[in-house]
XYZ file of C-alpha atoms in Angstrom:
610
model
C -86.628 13.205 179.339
C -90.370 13.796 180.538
C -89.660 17.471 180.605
C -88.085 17.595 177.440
C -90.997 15.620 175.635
C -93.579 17.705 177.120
C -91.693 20.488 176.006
C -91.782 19.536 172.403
C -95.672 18.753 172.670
C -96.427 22.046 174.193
C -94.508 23.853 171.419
C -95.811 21.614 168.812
C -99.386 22.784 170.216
C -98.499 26.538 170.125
C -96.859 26.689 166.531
C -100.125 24.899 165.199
C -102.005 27.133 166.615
C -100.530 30.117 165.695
C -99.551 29.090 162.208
C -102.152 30.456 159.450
C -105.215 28.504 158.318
C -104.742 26.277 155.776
C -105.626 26.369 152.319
C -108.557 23.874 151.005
C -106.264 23.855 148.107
C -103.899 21.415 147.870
C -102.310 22.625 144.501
C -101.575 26.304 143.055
C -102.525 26.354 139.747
C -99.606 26.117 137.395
C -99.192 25.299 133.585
C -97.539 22.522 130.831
C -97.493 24.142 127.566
C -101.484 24.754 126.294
C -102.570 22.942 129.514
C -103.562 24.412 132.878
C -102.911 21.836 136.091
C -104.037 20.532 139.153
C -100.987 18.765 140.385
C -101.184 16.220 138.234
C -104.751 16.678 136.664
C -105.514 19.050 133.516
C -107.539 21.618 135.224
C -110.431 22.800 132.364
C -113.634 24.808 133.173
C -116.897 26.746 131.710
C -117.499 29.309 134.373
C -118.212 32.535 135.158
C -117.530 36.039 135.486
C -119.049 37.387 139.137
C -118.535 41.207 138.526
C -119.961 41.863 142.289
C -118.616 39.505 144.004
C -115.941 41.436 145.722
C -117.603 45.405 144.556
C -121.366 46.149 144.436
C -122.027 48.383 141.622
C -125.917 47.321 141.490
C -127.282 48.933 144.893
C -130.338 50.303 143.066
C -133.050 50.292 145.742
C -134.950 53.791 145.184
C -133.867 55.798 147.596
C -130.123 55.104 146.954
C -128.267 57.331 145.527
C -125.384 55.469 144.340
C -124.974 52.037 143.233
C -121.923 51.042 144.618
C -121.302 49.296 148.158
C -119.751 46.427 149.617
C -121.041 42.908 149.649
C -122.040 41.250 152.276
C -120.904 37.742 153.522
C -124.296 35.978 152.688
C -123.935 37.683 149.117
C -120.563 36.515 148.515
C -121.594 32.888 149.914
C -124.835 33.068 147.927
C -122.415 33.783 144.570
C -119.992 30.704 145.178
C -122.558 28.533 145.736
C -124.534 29.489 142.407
C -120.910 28.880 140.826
C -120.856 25.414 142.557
C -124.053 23.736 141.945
C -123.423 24.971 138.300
C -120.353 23.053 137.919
C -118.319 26.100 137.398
C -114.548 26.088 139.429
C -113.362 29.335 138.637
C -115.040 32.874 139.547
C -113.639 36.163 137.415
C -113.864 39.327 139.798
C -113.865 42.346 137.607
C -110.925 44.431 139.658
C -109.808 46.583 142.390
C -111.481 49.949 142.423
C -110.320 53.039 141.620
C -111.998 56.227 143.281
C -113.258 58.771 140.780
C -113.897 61.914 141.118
C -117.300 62.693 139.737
C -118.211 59.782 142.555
C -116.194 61.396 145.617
C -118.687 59.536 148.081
C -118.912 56.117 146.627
C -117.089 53.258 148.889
C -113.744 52.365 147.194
C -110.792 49.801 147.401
C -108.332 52.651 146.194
C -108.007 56.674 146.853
C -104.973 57.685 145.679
C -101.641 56.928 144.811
C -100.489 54.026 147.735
C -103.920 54.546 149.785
C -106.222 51.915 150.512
C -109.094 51.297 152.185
C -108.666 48.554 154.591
C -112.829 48.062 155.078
C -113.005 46.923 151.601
C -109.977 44.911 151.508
C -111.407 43.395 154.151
C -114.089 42.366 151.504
C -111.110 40.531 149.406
C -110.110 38.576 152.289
C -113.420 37.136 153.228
C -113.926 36.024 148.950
C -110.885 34.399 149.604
C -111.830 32.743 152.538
C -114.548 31.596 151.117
C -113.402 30.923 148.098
C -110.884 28.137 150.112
C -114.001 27.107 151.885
C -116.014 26.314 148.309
C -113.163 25.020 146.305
C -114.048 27.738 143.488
C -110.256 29.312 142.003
C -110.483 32.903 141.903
C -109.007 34.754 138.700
C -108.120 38.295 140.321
C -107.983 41.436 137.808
C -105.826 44.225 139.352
C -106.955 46.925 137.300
C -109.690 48.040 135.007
C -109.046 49.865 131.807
C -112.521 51.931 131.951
C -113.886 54.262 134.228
C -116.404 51.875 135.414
C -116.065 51.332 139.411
C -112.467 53.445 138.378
C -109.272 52.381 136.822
C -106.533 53.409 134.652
C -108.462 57.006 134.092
C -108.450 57.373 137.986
C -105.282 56.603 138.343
C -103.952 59.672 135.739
C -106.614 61.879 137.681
C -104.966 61.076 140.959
C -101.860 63.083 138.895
C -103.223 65.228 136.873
C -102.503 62.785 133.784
C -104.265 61.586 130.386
C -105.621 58.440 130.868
C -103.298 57.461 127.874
C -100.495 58.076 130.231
C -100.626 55.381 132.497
C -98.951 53.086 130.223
C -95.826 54.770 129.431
C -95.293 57.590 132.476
C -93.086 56.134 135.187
C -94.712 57.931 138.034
C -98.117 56.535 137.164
C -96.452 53.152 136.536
C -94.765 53.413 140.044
C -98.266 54.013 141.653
C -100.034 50.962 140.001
C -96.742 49.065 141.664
C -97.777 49.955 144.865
C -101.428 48.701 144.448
C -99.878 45.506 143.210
C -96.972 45.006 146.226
C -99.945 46.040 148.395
C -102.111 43.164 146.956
C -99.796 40.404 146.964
C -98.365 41.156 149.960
C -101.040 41.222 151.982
C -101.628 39.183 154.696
C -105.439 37.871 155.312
C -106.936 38.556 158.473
C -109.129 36.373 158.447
C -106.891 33.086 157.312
C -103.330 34.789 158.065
C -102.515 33.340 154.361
C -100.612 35.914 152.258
C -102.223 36.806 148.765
C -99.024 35.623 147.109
C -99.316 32.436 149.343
C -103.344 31.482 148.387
C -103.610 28.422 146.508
C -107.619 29.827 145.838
C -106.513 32.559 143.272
C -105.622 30.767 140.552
C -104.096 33.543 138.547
C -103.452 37.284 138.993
C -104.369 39.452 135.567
C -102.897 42.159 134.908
C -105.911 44.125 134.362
C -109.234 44.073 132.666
C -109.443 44.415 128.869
C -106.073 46.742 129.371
C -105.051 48.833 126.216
C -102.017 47.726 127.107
C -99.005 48.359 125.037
C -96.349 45.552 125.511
C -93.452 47.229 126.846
C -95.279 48.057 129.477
C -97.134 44.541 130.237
C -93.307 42.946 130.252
C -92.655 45.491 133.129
C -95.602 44.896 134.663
C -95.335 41.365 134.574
C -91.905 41.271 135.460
C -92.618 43.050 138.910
C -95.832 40.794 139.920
C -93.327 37.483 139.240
C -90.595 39.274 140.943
C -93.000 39.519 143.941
C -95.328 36.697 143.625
C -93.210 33.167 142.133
C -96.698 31.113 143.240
C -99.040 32.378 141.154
C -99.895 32.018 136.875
C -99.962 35.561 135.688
C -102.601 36.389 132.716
C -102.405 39.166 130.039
C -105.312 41.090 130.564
C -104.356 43.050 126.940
C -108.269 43.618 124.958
C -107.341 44.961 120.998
C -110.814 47.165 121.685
C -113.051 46.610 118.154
C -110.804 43.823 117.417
C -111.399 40.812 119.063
C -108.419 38.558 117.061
C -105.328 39.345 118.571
C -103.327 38.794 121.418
C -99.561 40.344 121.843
C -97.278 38.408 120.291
C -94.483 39.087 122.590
C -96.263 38.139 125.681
C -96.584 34.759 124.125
C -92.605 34.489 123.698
C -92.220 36.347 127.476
C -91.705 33.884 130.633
C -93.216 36.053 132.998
C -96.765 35.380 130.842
C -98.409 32.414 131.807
C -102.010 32.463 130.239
C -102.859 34.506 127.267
C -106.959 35.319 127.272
C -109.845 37.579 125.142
C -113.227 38.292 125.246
C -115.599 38.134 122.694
C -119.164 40.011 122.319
C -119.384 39.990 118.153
C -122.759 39.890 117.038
C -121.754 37.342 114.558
C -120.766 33.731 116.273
C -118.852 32.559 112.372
C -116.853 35.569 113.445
C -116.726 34.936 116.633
C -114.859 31.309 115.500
C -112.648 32.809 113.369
C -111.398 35.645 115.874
C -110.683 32.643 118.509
C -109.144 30.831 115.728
C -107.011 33.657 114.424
C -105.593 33.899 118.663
C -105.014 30.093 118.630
C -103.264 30.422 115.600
C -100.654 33.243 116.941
C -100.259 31.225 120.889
C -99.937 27.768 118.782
C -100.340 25.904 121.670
C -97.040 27.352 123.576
C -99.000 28.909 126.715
C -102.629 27.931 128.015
C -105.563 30.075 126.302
C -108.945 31.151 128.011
C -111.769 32.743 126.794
C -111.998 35.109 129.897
C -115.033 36.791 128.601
C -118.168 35.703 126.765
C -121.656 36.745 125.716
C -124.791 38.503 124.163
C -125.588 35.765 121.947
C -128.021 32.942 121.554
C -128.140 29.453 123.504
C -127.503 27.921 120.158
C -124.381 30.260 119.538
C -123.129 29.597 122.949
C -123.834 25.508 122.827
C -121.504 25.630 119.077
C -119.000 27.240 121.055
C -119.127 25.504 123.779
C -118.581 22.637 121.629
C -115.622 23.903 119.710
C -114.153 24.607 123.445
C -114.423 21.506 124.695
C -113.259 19.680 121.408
C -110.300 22.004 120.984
C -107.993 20.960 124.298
C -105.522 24.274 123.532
C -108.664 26.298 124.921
C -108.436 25.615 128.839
C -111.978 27.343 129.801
C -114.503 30.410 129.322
C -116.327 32.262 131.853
C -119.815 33.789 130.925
C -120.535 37.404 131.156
C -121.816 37.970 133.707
C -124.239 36.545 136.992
C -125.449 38.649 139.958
C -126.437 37.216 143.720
C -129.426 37.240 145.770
C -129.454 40.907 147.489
C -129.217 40.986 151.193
C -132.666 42.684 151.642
C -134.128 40.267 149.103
C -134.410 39.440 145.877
C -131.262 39.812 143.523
C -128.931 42.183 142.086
C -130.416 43.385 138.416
C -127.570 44.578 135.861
C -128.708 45.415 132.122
C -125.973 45.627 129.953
C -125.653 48.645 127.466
C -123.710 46.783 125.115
C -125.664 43.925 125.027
C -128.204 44.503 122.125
C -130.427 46.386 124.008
C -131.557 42.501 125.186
C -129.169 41.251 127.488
C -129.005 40.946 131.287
C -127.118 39.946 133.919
C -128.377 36.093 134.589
C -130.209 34.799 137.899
C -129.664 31.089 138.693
C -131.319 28.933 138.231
C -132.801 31.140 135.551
C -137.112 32.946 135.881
C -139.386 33.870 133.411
C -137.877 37.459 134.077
C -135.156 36.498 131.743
C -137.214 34.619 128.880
C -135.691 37.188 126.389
C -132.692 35.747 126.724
C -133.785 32.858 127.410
C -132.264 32.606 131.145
C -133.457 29.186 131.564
C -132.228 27.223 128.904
C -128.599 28.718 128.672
C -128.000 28.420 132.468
C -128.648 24.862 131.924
C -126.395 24.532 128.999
C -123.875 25.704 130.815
C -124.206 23.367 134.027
C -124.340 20.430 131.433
C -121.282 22.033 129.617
C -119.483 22.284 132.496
C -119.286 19.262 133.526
C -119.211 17.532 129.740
C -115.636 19.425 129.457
C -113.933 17.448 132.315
C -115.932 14.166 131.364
C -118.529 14.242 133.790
C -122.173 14.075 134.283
C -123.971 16.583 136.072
C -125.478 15.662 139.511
C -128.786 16.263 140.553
C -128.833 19.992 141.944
C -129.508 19.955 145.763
C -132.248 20.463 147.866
C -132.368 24.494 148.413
C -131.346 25.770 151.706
C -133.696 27.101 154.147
C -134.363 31.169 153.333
C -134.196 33.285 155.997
C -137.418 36.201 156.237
C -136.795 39.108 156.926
C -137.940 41.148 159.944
C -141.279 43.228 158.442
C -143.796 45.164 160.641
C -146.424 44.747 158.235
C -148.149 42.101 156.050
C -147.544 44.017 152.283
C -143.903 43.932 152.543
C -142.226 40.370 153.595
C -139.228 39.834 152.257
C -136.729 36.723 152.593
C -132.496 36.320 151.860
C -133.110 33.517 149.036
C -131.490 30.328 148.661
C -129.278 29.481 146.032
C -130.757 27.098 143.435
C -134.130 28.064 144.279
C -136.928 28.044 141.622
C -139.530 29.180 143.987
C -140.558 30.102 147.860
C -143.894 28.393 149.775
C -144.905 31.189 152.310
C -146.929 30.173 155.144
C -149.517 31.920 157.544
C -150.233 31.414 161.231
C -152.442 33.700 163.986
C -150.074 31.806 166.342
C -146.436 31.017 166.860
C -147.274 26.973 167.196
C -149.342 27.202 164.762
C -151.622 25.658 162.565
C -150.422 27.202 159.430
C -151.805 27.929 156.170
C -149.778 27.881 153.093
C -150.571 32.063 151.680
C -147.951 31.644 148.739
C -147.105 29.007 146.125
C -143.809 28.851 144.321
C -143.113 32.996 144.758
C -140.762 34.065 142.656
C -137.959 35.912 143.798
C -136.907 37.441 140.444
C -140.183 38.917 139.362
C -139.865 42.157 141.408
C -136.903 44.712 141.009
C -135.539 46.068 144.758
C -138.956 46.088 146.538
C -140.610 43.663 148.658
C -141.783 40.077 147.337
C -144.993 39.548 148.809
C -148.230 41.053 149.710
C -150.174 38.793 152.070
C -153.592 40.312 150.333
C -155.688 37.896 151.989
C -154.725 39.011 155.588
C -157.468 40.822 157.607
C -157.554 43.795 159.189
C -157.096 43.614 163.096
C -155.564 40.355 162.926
C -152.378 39.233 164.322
C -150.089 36.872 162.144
C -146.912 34.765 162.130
C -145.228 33.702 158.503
C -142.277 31.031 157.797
C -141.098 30.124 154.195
C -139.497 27.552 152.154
C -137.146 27.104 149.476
C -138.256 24.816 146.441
C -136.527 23.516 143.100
C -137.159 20.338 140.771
C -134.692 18.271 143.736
C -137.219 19.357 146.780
C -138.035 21.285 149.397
C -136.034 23.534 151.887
C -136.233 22.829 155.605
C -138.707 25.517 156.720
C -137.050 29.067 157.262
C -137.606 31.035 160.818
C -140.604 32.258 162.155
C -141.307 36.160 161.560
C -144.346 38.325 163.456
C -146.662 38.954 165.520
C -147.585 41.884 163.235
C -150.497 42.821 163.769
C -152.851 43.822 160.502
C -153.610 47.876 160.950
C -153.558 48.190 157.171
C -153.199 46.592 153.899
C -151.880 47.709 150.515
C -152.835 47.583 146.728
C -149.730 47.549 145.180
C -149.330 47.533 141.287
C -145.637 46.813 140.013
C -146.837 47.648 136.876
C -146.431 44.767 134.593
C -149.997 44.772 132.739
C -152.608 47.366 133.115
C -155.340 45.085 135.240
C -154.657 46.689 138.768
C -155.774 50.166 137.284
C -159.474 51.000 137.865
C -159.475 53.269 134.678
C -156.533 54.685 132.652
C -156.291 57.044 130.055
C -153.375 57.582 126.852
C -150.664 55.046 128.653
C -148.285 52.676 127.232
C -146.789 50.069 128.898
C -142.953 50.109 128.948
C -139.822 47.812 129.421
C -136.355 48.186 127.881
C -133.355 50.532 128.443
C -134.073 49.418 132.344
C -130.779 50.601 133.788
C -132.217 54.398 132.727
C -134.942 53.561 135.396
C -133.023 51.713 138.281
C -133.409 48.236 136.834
C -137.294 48.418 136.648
C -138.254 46.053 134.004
C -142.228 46.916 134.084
C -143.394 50.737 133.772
C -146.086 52.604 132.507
C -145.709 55.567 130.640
C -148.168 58.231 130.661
C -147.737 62.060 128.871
C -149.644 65.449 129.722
C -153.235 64.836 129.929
C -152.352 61.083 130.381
C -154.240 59.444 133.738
C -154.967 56.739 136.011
C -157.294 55.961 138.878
C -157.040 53.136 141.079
C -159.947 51.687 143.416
C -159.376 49.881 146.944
C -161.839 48.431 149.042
C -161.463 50.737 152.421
C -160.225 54.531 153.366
C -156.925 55.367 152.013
C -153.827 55.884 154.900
C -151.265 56.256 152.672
C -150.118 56.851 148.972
C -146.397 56.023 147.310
C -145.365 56.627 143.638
C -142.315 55.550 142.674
C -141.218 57.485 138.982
C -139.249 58.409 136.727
C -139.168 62.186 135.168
C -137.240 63.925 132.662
C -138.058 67.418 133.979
C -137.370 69.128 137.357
C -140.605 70.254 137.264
C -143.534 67.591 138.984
C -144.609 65.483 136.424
C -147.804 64.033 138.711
C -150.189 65.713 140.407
C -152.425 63.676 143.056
C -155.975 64.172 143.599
C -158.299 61.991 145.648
C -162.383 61.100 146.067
C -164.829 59.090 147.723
C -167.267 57.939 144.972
C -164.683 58.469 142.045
C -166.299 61.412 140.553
C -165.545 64.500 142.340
C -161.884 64.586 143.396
C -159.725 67.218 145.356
C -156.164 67.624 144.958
C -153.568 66.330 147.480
C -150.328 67.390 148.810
C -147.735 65.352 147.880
C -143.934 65.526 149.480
C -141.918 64.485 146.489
C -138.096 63.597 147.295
C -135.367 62.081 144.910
C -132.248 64.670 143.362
C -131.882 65.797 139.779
C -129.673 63.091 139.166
C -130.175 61.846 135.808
C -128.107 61.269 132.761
C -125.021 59.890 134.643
C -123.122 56.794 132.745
C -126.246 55.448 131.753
C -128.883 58.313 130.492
C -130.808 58.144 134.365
C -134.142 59.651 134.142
C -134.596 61.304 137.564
C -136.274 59.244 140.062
C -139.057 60.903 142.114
C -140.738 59.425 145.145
C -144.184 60.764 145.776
C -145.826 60.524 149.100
C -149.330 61.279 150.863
C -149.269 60.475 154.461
C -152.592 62.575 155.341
C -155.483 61.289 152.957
C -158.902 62.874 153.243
C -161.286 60.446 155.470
C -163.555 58.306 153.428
C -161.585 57.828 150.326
C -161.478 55.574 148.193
C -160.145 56.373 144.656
C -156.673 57.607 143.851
C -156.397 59.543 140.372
C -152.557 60.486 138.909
C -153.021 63.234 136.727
C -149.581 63.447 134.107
C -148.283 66.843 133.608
C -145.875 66.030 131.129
C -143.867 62.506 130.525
C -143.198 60.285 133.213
C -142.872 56.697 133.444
C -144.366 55.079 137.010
C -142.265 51.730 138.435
C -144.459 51.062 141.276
C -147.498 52.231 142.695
C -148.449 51.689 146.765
C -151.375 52.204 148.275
C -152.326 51.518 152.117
C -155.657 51.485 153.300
C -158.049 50.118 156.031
């Protein structure tokens, strides 16, 4: 009997150990006529769309030459938390993408017709895994109608197809089957959980904003639910330029469970009416969401958000669109070409970068929406995490991973390891600066050896202290102007300051513009080591020439190395962006003068000297 008991316990040990990782979930997601539910609980939410979360498309550090890569897991983490302590429960990812041709080196989900890349799938399974961890539902698009990060166009291309073809040609129908049997079917290596088995993803979609003709969403459909009997399936139809409609059949069709549209008109009565006209065709027969929403005022948004949570046959809305902190620092920057010329991706918990729009104040609607539409009073938001700096080997360029929730950093300075430490930087903003470093310890002197720590701040406290970065040792320091007012510039001649139409110039809100015979000198206070331009030209041609003196009179021209492709136009109208560097400065100099040969428009400026 001993034996046989031990037996049992032995196996018993084995099989849960073996057996996949549970879900945090204890509920898939499922529906009761207008309503989703949570076992037993309406489920309701106003969240938001995290285009990046599982795809990078925002990798626009200078010398990159694409923007697309994989995220990282502190990136992912860093966008469910953001999600989280704004009382959102359900992340949009944008889709699985499709490699295109006129990108043949970009990092991909998808290469052709059944061929996947396992790296980047590897990216799904880790937002899942964290996506169990935070309790945030996951609403996973399969496809993409546009070209953007590749969809239905790619998939044609793979066959030599109109885009226009994907919808009714069998062949190209078969291969999207195979990226969805792939998908659902997949088992997680990190959890062992199938897709089809993962209580986080509250719905599939069948694509985004799909020009989807219905016969071919009922096939579609059909297939995912013959596959997948878990999961709520979405319509991802979009009537492009008309925002009213949804497909009447797919309200009638069983294997439809959630019927959804976005909305961008520049009207919000419209707006209204559009939602009202799709509320009017569903009639309360299937749940309705709001899957995309933006590029309009905090007052707009608050009416809607109002209507929303009044009008219980609307289960949620996700905002377009919010972008992590960046791995090297800082955040991912997004402008939007359809949004008014105005519009950005948002930061939490909103900067001064994004007073335009004002960032602030609709960040904060939302938190307080969020939580009004399930009857709830926000929280206090938490204390930030510590930040973690960065390894740097000299004192202009320290850098930190932020902390979610963060208004602000403290840096601190040390000449030893124990200490005593002197706080160098008050509330530092880590959304003022575009894909460069955030801080220039200015104050640091030459020959001196230094430590630095950090810490997280918002309106709830302070972060424990971060790690400990150095010794570096002061050989040089560095003037460097990011260009958002003209007060760095010793003298300047016919310039213009410039912000707008950022994506053009790699997300670089602050330039200056200068033309031919344009100029500008700049003054430090020791012998120039080294010179950087970062800018942005029109021409193949040089656009700057460099020329250097001691007593800013009589200057001599230097050699510059200039590097950076032809690469502009692209999607977005790229200017070309140029990198000029001087790594042998005459001795003795201290004035820098950029002569313009014809129009250019400068980022960043960088300067060492000792």
């Amino acid at each position: 009997m001993k034996q046989i008991l031990f037996l049992l316990v032995i196996t018993s040990f084995i099989f849960s150990c073996s057996r996949p990782e549970e879900s945090g979930f204890e509920n898939f997601i499922t529906k009761n006529g207008h309503m989703l539910m949570d076992g037993d609980q309406e489920f309701r939410f106003i969240s938001m769309n995290v285009p990046n979360l599982n795809y990078v498309e925002d990798e626009l550090s200078f010398s990159a030459e694409g923007p697309y890569r994989y995220p990282d897991e502190y990136e992912i983490r860093d966008a469910f938390k953001t999600v989280k302590q704004m009382g959102g429960k359900v992340i949009r990812i944008y889709t699985l993408p499709v490699k295109r041709e006129d990108e043949p080196n970009n990092p991909t989900f998808i290469t052709g017709p059944g061929e996947f890349v396992e790296e980047a799938f590897e990216v799904n399974d880790l937002m899942l895994k964290i996506a169990n961890e935070m309790e945030i539902r996951i609403i996973f698009s399969l496809s993409n109608n546009w070209k953007w990060m590749g969809g239905v166009p790619q998939y044609a291309a793979f066959r030599g197809k109109n885009p226009e073809d994907f919808w009714t040609d069998k062949q190209l129908i078969n291969d999207f089957k195979k990226t969805i049997e792939f998908t659902l079917n997949r088992i997680n290596t990190l959890t062992g959980i199938k897709y089809k088995d993962d209580k986080a993803i509250l719905c599939w979609e069948t694509g985004n904003e799909l020009m989807s003709p219905y016969p071919w969403v009922k096939e579609i459909a059909a297939y995912i639910k013959e596959i997948d009997s878990n999961h709520l399936l979405m319509d991802g139809f979009h009537a492009v330029d008309d925002y009213r409609y949804v497909h009447e059949e797919s309200v009638e069709d069983p294997n439809i469970d959630i019927l959804s549209s976005h909305h961008y008109e520049r009207d919000p009565l419209r707006q209204l009416e559009n939602i009202k006209v799709n509320l009017d065709i569903i009639q309360g027969r299937k749940p309705y969401i709001l899957g995309e929403l933006g590029f309009e005022s905090t007052s707009a948004h608050e009416r809607i958000y109002d209507y929303i949570i009044a009008n219980e046959q609307i289960a949620g809305t996700l905002n377009w669109s919010i972008r992590s902190h960046r791995r090297e620092g800082g955040f991912y920057w997004h402008s939007e070409p359809v949004g008014h010329g105005l519009y950005k991706s948002y930061h939490w918990p909103g900067f001064n970068s994004g007073n335009a729009y004002d960032e602030k104040g609709l960040l904060a609607l939302m938190r307080r929406k969020a939580y009004e539409i399930n009857g709830t009073t926000p929280p206090d938001l938490p204390v930030p995490e510590a930040p973690t700096l960065l390894p740097s080997e000299n004192v202009y360029s320290i850098s930190w991973q932020g902390s979610a929730g963060a208004t602000g950093y403290n840096i601190y300075r040390s000449e030893s390891e124990k200490g005593p430490w002197e706080q160098i930087g008050y509330n530092v903003c880590d959304a003022k600066v575009q894909y460069s470093s955030l801080f220039n310890d200015r104050l640091a002197e030459l020959g001196k050896t230094y430590f630095y720590r950090a810490e997280a701040l918002n309106a709830s406290g302070v972060s424990p202290l971060s790690n400990t970065i150095g010794p570096i040792t002061v050989r040089e320091k560095a003037l460097i102007d990011e260009m958002n007012n003209l007060m760095t510039l010793y003298s300047y001649k016919d310039l213009t300051l410039e912000t707008g139409d950022d994506r053009k110039f790699k997300e670089d809100t602050d330039r200056i513009q200068g033309k031919a015979n344009s100029e500008i000198i700049y003054f430090v206070p020791g012998n120039i080591k080294e010179i950087k331009i970062y800018a942005f030209e029109t021409s193949s041609e040089k656009g700057l020439k460099l020329l250097a003196s001691h007593d800013g009179a009589d200057f001599q021209g230097l050699q510059s190395d200039v590097s950076g492709k032809n690469s502009g136009e692209g999607d977005y109208g790229y200017w070309n962006a140029k990198l000029y560097e001087v790594s042998n400065v005459l001795n003795s100099t201290q004035f820098l003068k950029i002569e313009f040969n014809n129009q250019a428009q400068l980022g960043r400026v960088l300067i060492t000297y000792n």
